[in-house]
Amino acid sequence: MHTFLIILTIIAFLMIVLEDVIHLNKAKTTLFLGTLSWLVLFLFPADDVTPKQIQGMLNENLLEIASLWLFLMAAMTFVAFLNHKGLIETLIYQFLPSRVGEKTLLFMVAIFSFLFSSLSDNITATLVSVALVLSLRLPPNKTLKFAVMVVFAVNSGGVSLITGDVTTLMIFLADKVAIQNLLWLALPSFISVMFLAGLLSFGLKGELIIDGGERRYDRVGMSIAILFLCTILGTIVLNIVAGIPPVLTFLFGLSIMFLIGRFFHTDDDRENMLDYIRVIEFDTLLFFLGILLLVGMLKEIGVLDNLVEIYDILPPLQANYAMGLLSSLVDNVPLTAALLKANLDMPPASWLSLTYGVGVGGSLLIIGSAAGIVAMSKIKEVTFLSYMKYSFFLLLAYTMGFAGSYGMGMVLFS
């Protein structure tokens, strides 16, 4: 029966990789196979396992999944509202000059993608950044450079805040890293982004005229934007000071958002603030649910013990670097979940480098991250092979960031 469950998992991962070929949403396949695997566990239990014990295993997994799910739902609802109101677009053009050189603009896009991905999920950050790149109407070769920059910057920006990257949130929720230590990852991440921008800027010599169009301001929208920032800061401070779980702080902030909408609501296409929950990327949330159910099942049947064998062969530093490279081929969510379920015993500095590795390593290939998949679907110049042209530059930037993340960990925990 264990063999059958492993085959189900392999099929799920293949369907994730081949999503664009088979045209079947990975959320549907992983949710189906994830729930099926647990049904099989209940229907055909091992000889020494009772249904009550399996129920306990399932409850433990569902508790972990629920915390992740509710946190992401709250954060994505905030961003959905701000994006609908046009506040994100307004913010972008507020800081862009009317005339700017292509090289300078590349650095500005990199900085914006990096910062915005720390506050929102990677999919939203990529969509907004890609929309900006497309609005520039650059030649195909230059559009490709900007797209490569966006993918790497988005993945790099998310690793230092639990609001920015799911794998960072997962590692934090597993008590492997603390928020105040994660924040220091922003430094090596940002340096590696600027390094890649410098490499990609060669050959960019033109000048662009930026037309920001009509800028919209909304009193209620600005209030909720401030509330979103306060919620992020409150999450960090309250977790450090009182150990309050981030999911609780974000749900509290979301409730205030609903109240603001109720008492200060202006004319809008949506009649109720709760409507914004319906427009978030539920396919992403369902994908996480299915994947985490699958990985949880693998843990319960003891399969994940084999994954950590690389840590018996290599020191944690090299093994973590390899895991980052692997995340460009294997979706980083199941990879991270598998590593966490395997109960690795590593020092805090190594957990910081692993957080960077699985968060940014997916940038090396266009199929290795959600940001890459979004960019490929929106920009026709971005293909698997065209993106590969910059693999060496990406590898250099990733290696620099990884080394910096480990060095930062050594300084923090020495």
PDB file of C-alpha atoms in Angstrom, residues 88-363:
ATOM      1  CA  ILE A  88      -0.864  49.820  -6.183  1.00  0.00           C
ATOM      2  CA  GLU A  89      -0.697  51.238  -9.712  1.00  0.00           C
ATOM      3  CA  THR A  90      -0.946  54.769  -8.329  1.00  0.00           C
ATOM      4  CA  LEU A  91       1.943  54.075  -5.961  1.00  0.00           C
ATOM      5  CA  ILE A  92       4.125  52.794  -8.800  1.00  0.00           C
ATOM      6  CA  TYR A  93       3.708  55.834 -11.014  1.00  0.00           C
ATOM      7  CA  GLN A  94       4.028  58.178  -8.044  1.00  0.00           C
ATOM      8  CA  PHE A  95       7.726  57.316  -7.850  1.00  0.00           C
ATOM      9  CA  LEU A  96       8.511  56.935 -11.551  1.00  0.00           C
ATOM     10  CA  PRO A  97       9.923  60.026 -13.298  1.00  0.00           C
ATOM     11  CA  SER A  98       8.341  61.181 -16.550  1.00  0.00           C
ATOM     12  CA  ARG A  99      11.617  60.549 -18.428  1.00  0.00           C
ATOM     13  CA  VAL A 100      14.106  57.861 -17.412  1.00  0.00           C
ATOM     14  CA  GLY A 101      16.959  55.847 -18.912  1.00  0.00           C
ATOM     15  CA  GLU A 102      16.463  52.125 -19.517  1.00  0.00           C
ATOM     16  CA  LYS A 103      19.360  51.180 -17.242  1.00  0.00           C
ATOM     17  CA  THR A 104      18.012  53.303 -14.375  1.00  0.00           C
ATOM     18  CA  LEU A 105      14.510  51.951 -14.946  1.00  0.00           C
ATOM     19  CA  LEU A 106      15.762  48.364 -14.698  1.00  0.00           C
ATOM     20  CA  PHE A 107      17.125  49.102 -11.221  1.00  0.00           C
ATOM     21  CA  MET A 108      13.871  50.845 -10.255  1.00  0.00           C
ATOM     22  CA  VAL A 109      11.772  47.879 -11.426  1.00  0.00           C
ATOM     23  CA  ALA A 110      14.075  45.543  -9.490  1.00  0.00           C
ATOM     24  CA  ILE A 111      13.709  47.593  -6.308  1.00  0.00           C
ATOM     25  CA  PHE A 112       9.936  47.867  -6.678  1.00  0.00           C
ATOM     26  CA  SER A 113       9.507  44.116  -7.330  1.00  0.00           C
ATOM     27  CA  PHE A 114      11.743  43.326  -4.364  1.00  0.00           C
ATOM     28  CA  LEU A 115       9.883  45.603  -1.942  1.00  0.00           C
ATOM     29  CA  PHE A 116       6.367  44.827  -3.151  1.00  0.00           C
ATOM     30  CA  SER A 117       6.896  41.061  -2.976  1.00  0.00           C
ATOM     31  CA  SER A 118       7.774  41.434   0.713  1.00  0.00           C
ATOM     32  CA  LEU A 119       4.296  42.800   1.371  1.00  0.00           C
ATOM     33  CA  SER A 120       2.183  40.673  -0.958  1.00  0.00           C
ATOM     34  CA  ASP A 121       2.217  37.129  -2.274  1.00  0.00           C
ATOM     35  CA  ASN A 122       4.566  36.358  -5.145  1.00  0.00           C
ATOM     36  CA  ILE A 123       1.788  35.862  -7.691  1.00  0.00           C
ATOM     37  CA  THR A 124       0.284  39.307  -7.090  1.00  0.00           C
ATOM     38  CA  ALA A 125       3.710  40.963  -7.001  1.00  0.00           C
ATOM     39  CA  THR A 126       4.638  39.342 -10.317  1.00  0.00           C
ATOM     40  CA  LEU A 127       1.346  40.270 -11.982  1.00  0.00           C
ATOM     41  CA  VAL A 128       1.748  43.919 -10.991  1.00  0.00           C
ATOM     42  CA  SER A 129       5.430  44.054 -11.967  1.00  0.00           C
ATOM     43  CA  VAL A 130       4.802  42.315 -15.298  1.00  0.00           C
ATOM     44  CA  ALA A 131       1.986  44.756 -16.078  1.00  0.00           C
ATOM     45  CA  LEU A 132       4.480  47.579 -15.499  1.00  0.00           C
ATOM     46  CA  VAL A 133       7.053  45.951 -17.800  1.00  0.00           C
ATOM     47  CA  LEU A 134       4.498  45.429 -20.585  1.00  0.00           C
ATOM     48  CA  SER A 135       3.360  49.047 -20.328  1.00  0.00           C
ATOM     49  CA  LEU A 136       6.901  50.155 -21.249  1.00  0.00           C
ATOM     50  CA  ARG A 137       6.580  48.622 -24.758  1.00  0.00           C
ATOM     51  CA  LEU A 138      10.253  47.692 -24.965  1.00  0.00           C
ATOM     52  CA  PRO A 139      11.852  45.643 -27.763  1.00  0.00           C
ATOM     53  CA  PRO A 140      11.583  41.845 -27.203  1.00  0.00           C
ATOM     54  CA  ASN A 141      15.195  41.347 -26.030  1.00  0.00           C
ATOM     55  CA  LYS A 142      14.902  44.145 -23.482  1.00  0.00           C
ATOM     56  CA  THR A 143      11.463  42.982 -22.324  1.00  0.00           C
ATOM     57  CA  LEU A 144      13.030  39.574 -21.634  1.00  0.00           C
ATOM     58  CA  LYS A 145      15.745  41.170 -19.490  1.00  0.00           C
ATOM     59  CA  PHE A 146      13.160  43.068 -17.453  1.00  0.00           C
ATOM     60  CA  ALA A 147      11.093  39.893 -17.026  1.00  0.00           C
ATOM     61  CA  VAL A 148      14.122  37.931 -15.773  1.00  0.00           C
ATOM     62  CA  MET A 149      14.815  40.742 -13.331  1.00  0.00           C
ATOM     63  CA  VAL A 150      11.219  40.713 -12.061  1.00  0.00           C
ATOM     64  CA  VAL A 151      11.204  36.954 -11.426  1.00  0.00           C
ATOM     65  CA  PHE A 152      14.438  37.001  -9.437  1.00  0.00           C
ATOM     66  CA  ALA A 153      13.563  40.185  -7.524  1.00  0.00           C
ATOM     67  CA  VAL A 154      10.096  38.922  -6.587  1.00  0.00           C
ATOM     68  CA  ASN A 155      11.447  35.626  -5.271  1.00  0.00           C
ATOM     69  CA  SER A 156      14.275  37.405  -3.431  1.00  0.00           C
ATOM     70  CA  GLY A 157      12.043  40.012  -1.829  1.00  0.00           C
ATOM     71  CA  GLY A 158       9.718  37.464  -0.309  1.00  0.00           C
ATOM     72  CA  VAL A 159      12.239  35.454   1.711  1.00  0.00           C
ATOM     73  CA  SER A 160      12.766  37.946   4.553  1.00  0.00           C
ATOM     74  CA  LEU A 161       9.117  38.416   5.555  1.00  0.00           C
ATOM     75  CA  ILE A 162       6.460  35.811   6.279  1.00  0.00           C
ATOM     76  CA  THR A 163       4.012  37.885   4.228  1.00  0.00           C
ATOM     77  CA  GLY A 164       6.184  37.603   1.132  1.00  0.00           C
ATOM     78  CA  ASP A 165       6.856  33.919   0.567  1.00  0.00           C
ATOM     79  CA  VAL A 166       4.944  30.772   1.490  1.00  0.00           C
ATOM     80  CA  THR A 167       8.090  28.745   2.147  1.00  0.00           C
ATOM     81  CA  THR A 168       9.380  31.412   4.541  1.00  0.00           C
ATOM     82  CA  LEU A 169       6.031  31.329   6.343  1.00  0.00           C
ATOM     83  CA  MET A 170       6.150  27.520   6.519  1.00  0.00           C
ATOM     84  CA  ILE A 171       9.650  27.491   7.995  1.00  0.00           C
ATOM     85  CA  PHE A 172       8.653  30.183  10.506  1.00  0.00           C
ATOM     86  CA  LEU A 173       5.488  28.344  11.571  1.00  0.00           C
ATOM     87  CA  ALA A 174       7.636  25.262  12.175  1.00  0.00           C
ATOM     88  CA  ASP A 175       9.653  27.316  14.738  1.00  0.00           C
ATOM     89  CA  LYS A 176      12.885  26.957  12.770  1.00  0.00           C
ATOM     90  CA  VAL A 177      13.515  30.701  12.397  1.00  0.00           C
ATOM     91  CA  ALA A 178      12.415  33.831  14.268  1.00  0.00           C
ATOM     92  CA  ILE A 179      10.930  36.905  12.610  1.00  0.00           C
ATOM     93  CA  GLN A 180      13.658  39.230  13.874  1.00  0.00           C
ATOM     94  CA  ASN A 181      16.315  36.971  12.324  1.00  0.00           C
ATOM     95  CA  LEU A 182      14.432  36.561   9.054  1.00  0.00           C
ATOM     96  CA  LEU A 183      14.449  40.331   8.581  1.00  0.00           C
ATOM     97  CA  TRP A 184      18.229  40.257   8.230  1.00  0.00           C
ATOM     98  CA  LEU A 185      17.879  38.083   5.128  1.00  0.00           C
ATOM     99  CA  ALA A 186      16.704  41.207   3.310  1.00  0.00           C
ATOM    100  CA  LEU A 187      20.285  42.500   3.172  1.00  0.00           C
ATOM    101  CA  PRO A 188      21.984  39.663   1.231  1.00  0.00           C
ATOM    102  CA  SER A 189      18.815  39.224  -0.842  1.00  0.00           C
ATOM    103  CA  PHE A 190      18.794  42.871  -1.877  1.00  0.00           C
ATOM    104  CA  ILE A 191      22.524  42.868  -2.662  1.00  0.00           C
ATOM    105  CA  SER A 192      22.098  39.846  -4.950  1.00  0.00           C
ATOM    106  CA  VAL A 193      19.171  41.572  -6.727  1.00  0.00           C
ATOM    107  CA  MET A 194      21.269  44.675  -7.337  1.00  0.00           C
ATOM    108  CA  PHE A 195      24.133  42.477  -8.548  1.00  0.00           C
ATOM    109  CA  LEU A 196      21.861  40.795 -11.104  1.00  0.00           C
ATOM    110  CA  ALA A 197      20.468  44.182 -12.176  1.00  0.00           C
ATOM    111  CA  GLY A 198      24.027  45.315 -12.837  1.00  0.00           C
ATOM    112  CA  LEU A 199      24.708  42.266 -15.007  1.00  0.00           C
ATOM    113  CA  LEU A 200      21.466  42.653 -16.958  1.00  0.00           C
ATOM    114  CA  SER A 201      21.898  46.405 -17.442  1.00  0.00           C
ATOM    115  CA  PHE A 202      24.683  45.971 -20.001  1.00  0.00           C
ATOM    116  CA  GLY A 203      23.331  46.932 -23.417  1.00  0.00           C
ATOM    117  CA  LEU A 204      20.525  49.119 -22.067  1.00  0.00           C
ATOM    118  CA  LYS A 205      21.210  52.620 -23.381  1.00  0.00           C
ATOM    119  CA  GLY A 206      17.870  54.076 -24.447  1.00  0.00           C
ATOM    120  CA  GLU A 207      15.554  56.522 -22.694  1.00  0.00           C
ATOM    121  CA  LEU A 208      11.827  56.157 -22.044  1.00  0.00           C
ATOM    122  CA  ILE A 209       8.947  58.547 -21.462  1.00  0.00           C
ATOM    123  CA  ILE A 210       6.628  57.297 -18.726  1.00  0.00           C
ATOM    124  CA  ASP A 211       2.926  58.106 -18.972  1.00  0.00           C
ATOM    125  CA  GLY A 212       1.344  57.361 -15.626  1.00  0.00           C
ATOM    126  CA  GLY A 213      -2.174  58.160 -16.797  1.00  0.00           C
ATOM    127  CA  GLU A 214      -4.858  59.214 -14.363  1.00  0.00           C
ATOM    128  CA  ARG A 215      -3.932  58.684 -10.733  1.00  0.00           C
ATOM    129  CA  ARG A 216      -6.747  57.672  -8.408  1.00  0.00           C
ATOM    130  CA  TYR A 217      -6.906  58.408  -4.705  1.00  0.00           C
ATOM    131  CA  ASP A 218      -9.537  57.046  -2.373  1.00  0.00           C
ATOM    132  CA  ARG A 219      -9.937  57.920   1.319  1.00  0.00           C
ATOM    133  CA  VAL A 220     -11.164  54.479   2.330  1.00  0.00           C
ATOM    134  CA  GLY A 221      -8.561  52.780   0.151  1.00  0.00           C
ATOM    135  CA  MET A 222      -5.709  54.797   1.641  1.00  0.00           C
ATOM    136  CA  SER A 223      -6.984  53.981   5.135  1.00  0.00           C
ATOM    137  CA  ILE A 224      -6.904  50.270   4.355  1.00  0.00           C
ATOM    138  CA  ALA A 225      -3.448  50.572   2.772  1.00  0.00           C
ATOM    139  CA  ILE A 226      -2.198  52.103   6.038  1.00  0.00           C
ATOM    140  CA  LEU A 227      -4.028  49.374   7.979  1.00  0.00           C
ATOM    141  CA  PHE A 228      -2.275  46.718   5.855  1.00  0.00           C
ATOM    142  CA  LEU A 229       1.153  48.161   6.666  1.00  0.00           C
ATOM    143  CA  CYS A 230       0.242  48.455  10.352  1.00  0.00           C
ATOM    144  CA  THR A 231      -0.932  44.835  10.343  1.00  0.00           C
ATOM    145  CA  ILE A 232       2.402  43.684   8.923  1.00  0.00           C
ATOM    146  CA  LEU A 233       4.371  45.719  11.476  1.00  0.00           C
ATOM    147  CA  GLY A 234       2.030  44.610  14.264  1.00  0.00           C
ATOM    148  CA  THR A 235       2.490  40.984  13.267  1.00  0.00           C
ATOM    149  CA  ILE A 236       6.268  41.305  13.543  1.00  0.00           C
ATOM    150  CA  VAL A 237       6.276  43.269  16.819  1.00  0.00           C
ATOM    151  CA  LEU A 238       3.594  41.224  18.603  1.00  0.00           C
ATOM    152  CA  ASN A 239       5.243  37.949  17.659  1.00  0.00           C
ATOM    153  CA  ILE A 240       8.611  39.126  18.980  1.00  0.00           C
ATOM    154  CA  VAL A 241       7.214  40.715  22.157  1.00  0.00           C
ATOM    155  CA  ALA A 242       4.382  38.364  23.108  1.00  0.00           C
ATOM    156  CA  GLY A 243       4.722  35.340  20.827  1.00  0.00           C
ATOM    157  CA  ILE A 244       1.333  36.001  19.213  1.00  0.00           C
ATOM    158  CA  PRO A 245       0.834  33.801  16.108  1.00  0.00           C
ATOM    159  CA  PRO A 246       0.893  35.834  12.858  1.00  0.00           C
ATOM    160  CA  VAL A 247      -2.385  34.298  11.694  1.00  0.00           C
ATOM    161  CA  LEU A 248      -4.215  35.819  14.669  1.00  0.00           C
ATOM    162  CA  THR A 249      -2.821  39.312  14.048  1.00  0.00           C
ATOM    163  CA  PHE A 250      -3.643  39.178  10.346  1.00  0.00           C
ATOM    164  CA  LEU A 251      -7.189  37.981  10.955  1.00  0.00           C
ATOM    165  CA  PHE A 252      -7.624  40.835  13.443  1.00  0.00           C
ATOM    166  CA  GLY A 253      -6.380  43.293  10.818  1.00  0.00           C
ATOM    167  CA  LEU A 254      -8.752  41.774   8.270  1.00  0.00           C
ATOM    168  CA  SER A 255     -11.683  42.235  10.643  1.00  0.00           C
ATOM    169  CA  ILE A 256     -10.805  45.937  11.005  1.00  0.00           C
ATOM    170  CA  MET A 257     -10.705  46.187   7.200  1.00  0.00           C
ATOM    171  CA  PHE A 258     -14.253  44.814   7.050  1.00  0.00           C
ATOM    172  CA  LEU A 259     -15.432  47.287   9.692  1.00  0.00           C
ATOM    173  CA  ILE A 260     -13.841  50.213   7.858  1.00  0.00           C
ATOM    174  CA  GLY A 261     -15.631  49.114   4.711  1.00  0.00           C
ATOM    175  CA  ARG A 262     -18.932  48.899   6.578  1.00  0.00           C
ATOM    176  CA  PHE A 263     -18.850  52.337   8.176  1.00  0.00           C
ATOM    177  CA  PHE A 264     -16.888  54.366   5.589  1.00  0.00           C
ATOM    178  CA  HIS A 265     -17.789  52.573   2.380  1.00  0.00           C
ATOM    179  CA  THR A 266     -17.924  54.628  -0.822  1.00  0.00           C
ATOM    180  CA  ASP A 267     -19.407  53.806  -4.206  1.00  0.00           C
ATOM    181  CA  ASP A 268     -17.752  50.680  -5.565  1.00  0.00           C
ATOM    182  CA  ASP A 269     -18.313  47.828  -7.977  1.00  0.00           C
ATOM    183  CA  ARG A 270     -18.510  45.552  -4.967  1.00  0.00           C
ATOM    184  CA  GLU A 271     -21.286  46.101  -2.443  1.00  0.00           C
ATOM    185  CA  ASN A 272     -19.547  44.455   0.471  1.00  0.00           C
ATOM    186  CA  MET A 273     -15.938  44.246   1.653  1.00  0.00           C
ATOM    187  CA  LEU A 274     -16.416  40.508   2.116  1.00  0.00           C
ATOM    188  CA  ASP A 275     -16.722  40.240  -1.669  1.00  0.00           C
ATOM    189  CA  TYR A 276     -12.964  40.694  -1.960  1.00  0.00           C
ATOM    190  CA  ILE A 277     -12.438  37.275  -0.399  1.00  0.00           C
ATOM    191  CA  ARG A 278     -14.091  35.803  -3.484  1.00  0.00           C
ATOM    192  CA  VAL A 279     -11.522  37.306  -5.897  1.00  0.00           C
ATOM    193  CA  ILE A 280      -8.339  36.007  -4.265  1.00  0.00           C
ATOM    194  CA  GLU A 281      -6.434  33.141  -5.919  1.00  0.00           C
ATOM    195  CA  PHE A 282      -8.269  30.201  -4.364  1.00  0.00           C
ATOM    196  CA  ASP A 283      -6.629  27.865  -6.858  1.00  0.00           C
ATOM    197  CA  THR A 284      -3.325  28.728  -5.170  1.00  0.00           C
ATOM    198  CA  LEU A 285      -4.759  28.016  -1.724  1.00  0.00           C
ATOM    199  CA  LEU A 286      -6.282  24.718  -2.873  1.00  0.00           C
ATOM    200  CA  PHE A 287      -2.937  23.754  -4.413  1.00  0.00           C
ATOM    201  CA  PHE A 288      -1.219  24.319  -1.067  1.00  0.00           C
ATOM    202  CA  LEU A 289      -3.916  22.265   0.658  1.00  0.00           C
ATOM    203  CA  GLY A 290      -3.486  19.316  -1.701  1.00  0.00           C
ATOM    204  CA  ILE A 291       0.306  19.421  -1.602  1.00  0.00           C
ATOM    205  CA  LEU A 292       0.486  19.619   2.184  1.00  0.00           C
ATOM    206  CA  LEU A 293      -1.940  16.718   2.516  1.00  0.00           C
ATOM    207  CA  LEU A 294       0.299  14.656   0.231  1.00  0.00           C
ATOM    208  CA  VAL A 295       3.474  15.591   2.090  1.00  0.00           C
ATOM    209  CA  GLY A 296       1.797  14.953   5.434  1.00  0.00           C
ATOM    210  CA  MET A 297       0.828  11.481   4.229  1.00  0.00           C
ATOM    211  CA  LEU A 298       4.415  10.796   3.135  1.00  0.00           C
ATOM    212  CA  LYS A 299       5.635  11.771   6.577  1.00  0.00           C
ATOM    213  CA  GLU A 300       3.191   9.442   8.304  1.00  0.00           C
ATOM    214  CA  ILE A 301       4.270   6.432   6.231  1.00  0.00           C
ATOM    215  CA  GLY A 302       7.969   7.207   6.805  1.00  0.00           C
ATOM    216  CA  VAL A 303       8.960   8.055   3.220  1.00  0.00           C
ATOM    217  CA  LEU A 304      10.467  11.442   4.080  1.00  0.00           C
ATOM    218  CA  ASP A 305      13.213   9.796   6.079  1.00  0.00           C
ATOM    219  CA  ASN A 306      14.900   9.047   2.726  1.00  0.00           C
ATOM    220  CA  LEU A 307      14.882  12.694   1.655  1.00  0.00           C
ATOM    221  CA  VAL A 308      17.223  13.781   4.425  1.00  0.00           C
ATOM    222  CA  GLU A 309      19.887  11.254   3.443  1.00  0.00           C
ATOM    223  CA  ILE A 310      21.608  14.020   1.472  1.00  0.00           C
ATOM    224  CA  TYR A 311      22.193  15.707   4.833  1.00  0.00           C
ATOM    225  CA  ASP A 312      24.005  12.561   5.983  1.00  0.00           C
ATOM    226  CA  ILE A 313      26.261  12.757   2.917  1.00  0.00           C
ATOM    227  CA  LEU A 314      26.865  16.509   2.706  1.00  0.00           C
ATOM    228  CA  PRO A 315      27.318  19.193   5.384  1.00  0.00           C
ATOM    229  CA  PRO A 316      24.172  21.338   5.937  1.00  0.00           C
ATOM    230  CA  LEU A 317      25.620  24.266   3.953  1.00  0.00           C
ATOM    231  CA  GLN A 318      26.182  22.271   0.761  1.00  0.00           C
ATOM    232  CA  ALA A 319      22.962  20.302   1.215  1.00  0.00           C
ATOM    233  CA  ASN A 320      20.924  23.488   1.582  1.00  0.00           C
ATOM    234  CA  TYR A 321      22.553  24.944  -1.532  1.00  0.00           C
ATOM    235  CA  ALA A 322      21.638  21.763  -3.415  1.00  0.00           C
ATOM    236  CA  MET A 323      18.046  22.016  -2.146  1.00  0.00           C
ATOM    237  CA  GLY A 324      17.891  25.515  -3.592  1.00  0.00           C
ATOM    238  CA  LEU A 325      19.029  24.199  -6.970  1.00  0.00           C
ATOM    239  CA  LEU A 326      16.501  21.370  -6.716  1.00  0.00           C
ATOM    240  CA  SER A 327      13.711  23.864  -6.097  1.00  0.00           C
ATOM    241  CA  SER A 328      14.155  25.091  -9.676  1.00  0.00           C
ATOM    242  CA  LEU A 329      12.909  21.670 -10.819  1.00  0.00           C
ATOM    243  CA  VAL A 330      10.602  20.675  -7.957  1.00  0.00           C
ATOM    244  CA  ASP A 331       7.947  23.034  -6.625  1.00  0.00           C
ATOM    245  CA  ASN A 332       9.408  24.680  -3.519  1.00  0.00           C
ATOM    246  CA  VAL A 333       6.221  24.266  -1.440  1.00  0.00           C
ATOM    247  CA  PRO A 334       6.216  20.453  -1.379  1.00  0.00           C
ATOM    248  CA  LEU A 335      10.019  20.429  -1.159  1.00  0.00           C
ATOM    249  CA  THR A 336       9.979  22.696   1.896  1.00  0.00           C
ATOM    250  CA  ALA A 337       7.091  20.796   3.466  1.00  0.00           C
ATOM    251  CA  ALA A 338       8.971  17.535   2.990  1.00  0.00           C
ATOM    252  CA  LEU A 339      12.138  18.925   4.617  1.00  0.00           C
ATOM    253  CA  LEU A 340      10.161  20.254   7.575  1.00  0.00           C
ATOM    254  CA  LYS A 341       8.267  16.997   8.052  1.00  0.00           C
ATOM    255  CA  ALA A 342      11.566  15.119   8.001  1.00  0.00           C
ATOM    256  CA  ASN A 343      12.600  16.892  11.248  1.00  0.00           C
ATOM    257  CA  LEU A 344      16.069  17.991  10.162  1.00  0.00           C
ATOM    258  CA  ASP A 345      18.426  18.858  12.993  1.00  0.00           C
ATOM    259  CA  MET A 346      20.327  21.963  11.881  1.00  0.00           C
ATOM    260  CA  PRO A 347      21.689  25.087  13.608  1.00  0.00           C
ATOM    261  CA  PRO A 348      19.737  28.361  13.154  1.00  0.00           C
ATOM    262  CA  ALA A 349      22.262  29.737  10.630  1.00  0.00           C
ATOM    263  CA  SER A 350      21.643  26.740   8.386  1.00  0.00           C
ATOM    264  CA  TRP A 351      17.879  27.228   8.583  1.00  0.00           C
ATOM    265  CA  LEU A 352      18.353  30.805   7.403  1.00  0.00           C
ATOM    266  CA  SER A 353      20.367  29.653   4.396  1.00  0.00           C
ATOM    267  CA  LEU A 354      17.761  26.981   3.618  1.00  0.00           C
ATOM    268  CA  THR A 355      15.032  29.635   3.765  1.00  0.00           C
ATOM    269  CA  TYR A 356      16.931  31.656   1.167  1.00  0.00           C
ATOM    270  CA  GLY A 357      17.778  28.591  -0.937  1.00  0.00           C
ATOM    271  CA  VAL A 358      14.249  27.221  -1.365  1.00  0.00           C
ATOM    272  CA  GLY A 359      12.804  30.720  -1.707  1.00  0.00           C
ATOM    273  CA  VAL A 360      15.140  32.014  -4.421  1.00  0.00           C
ATOM    274  CA  GLY A 361      16.526  28.856  -6.042  1.00  0.00           C
ATOM    275  CA  GLY A 362      13.362  28.461  -8.092  1.00  0.00           C
ATOM    276  CA  SER A 363      14.395  31.570 -10.044  1.00  0.00           C
TER     277      SER A 363
END
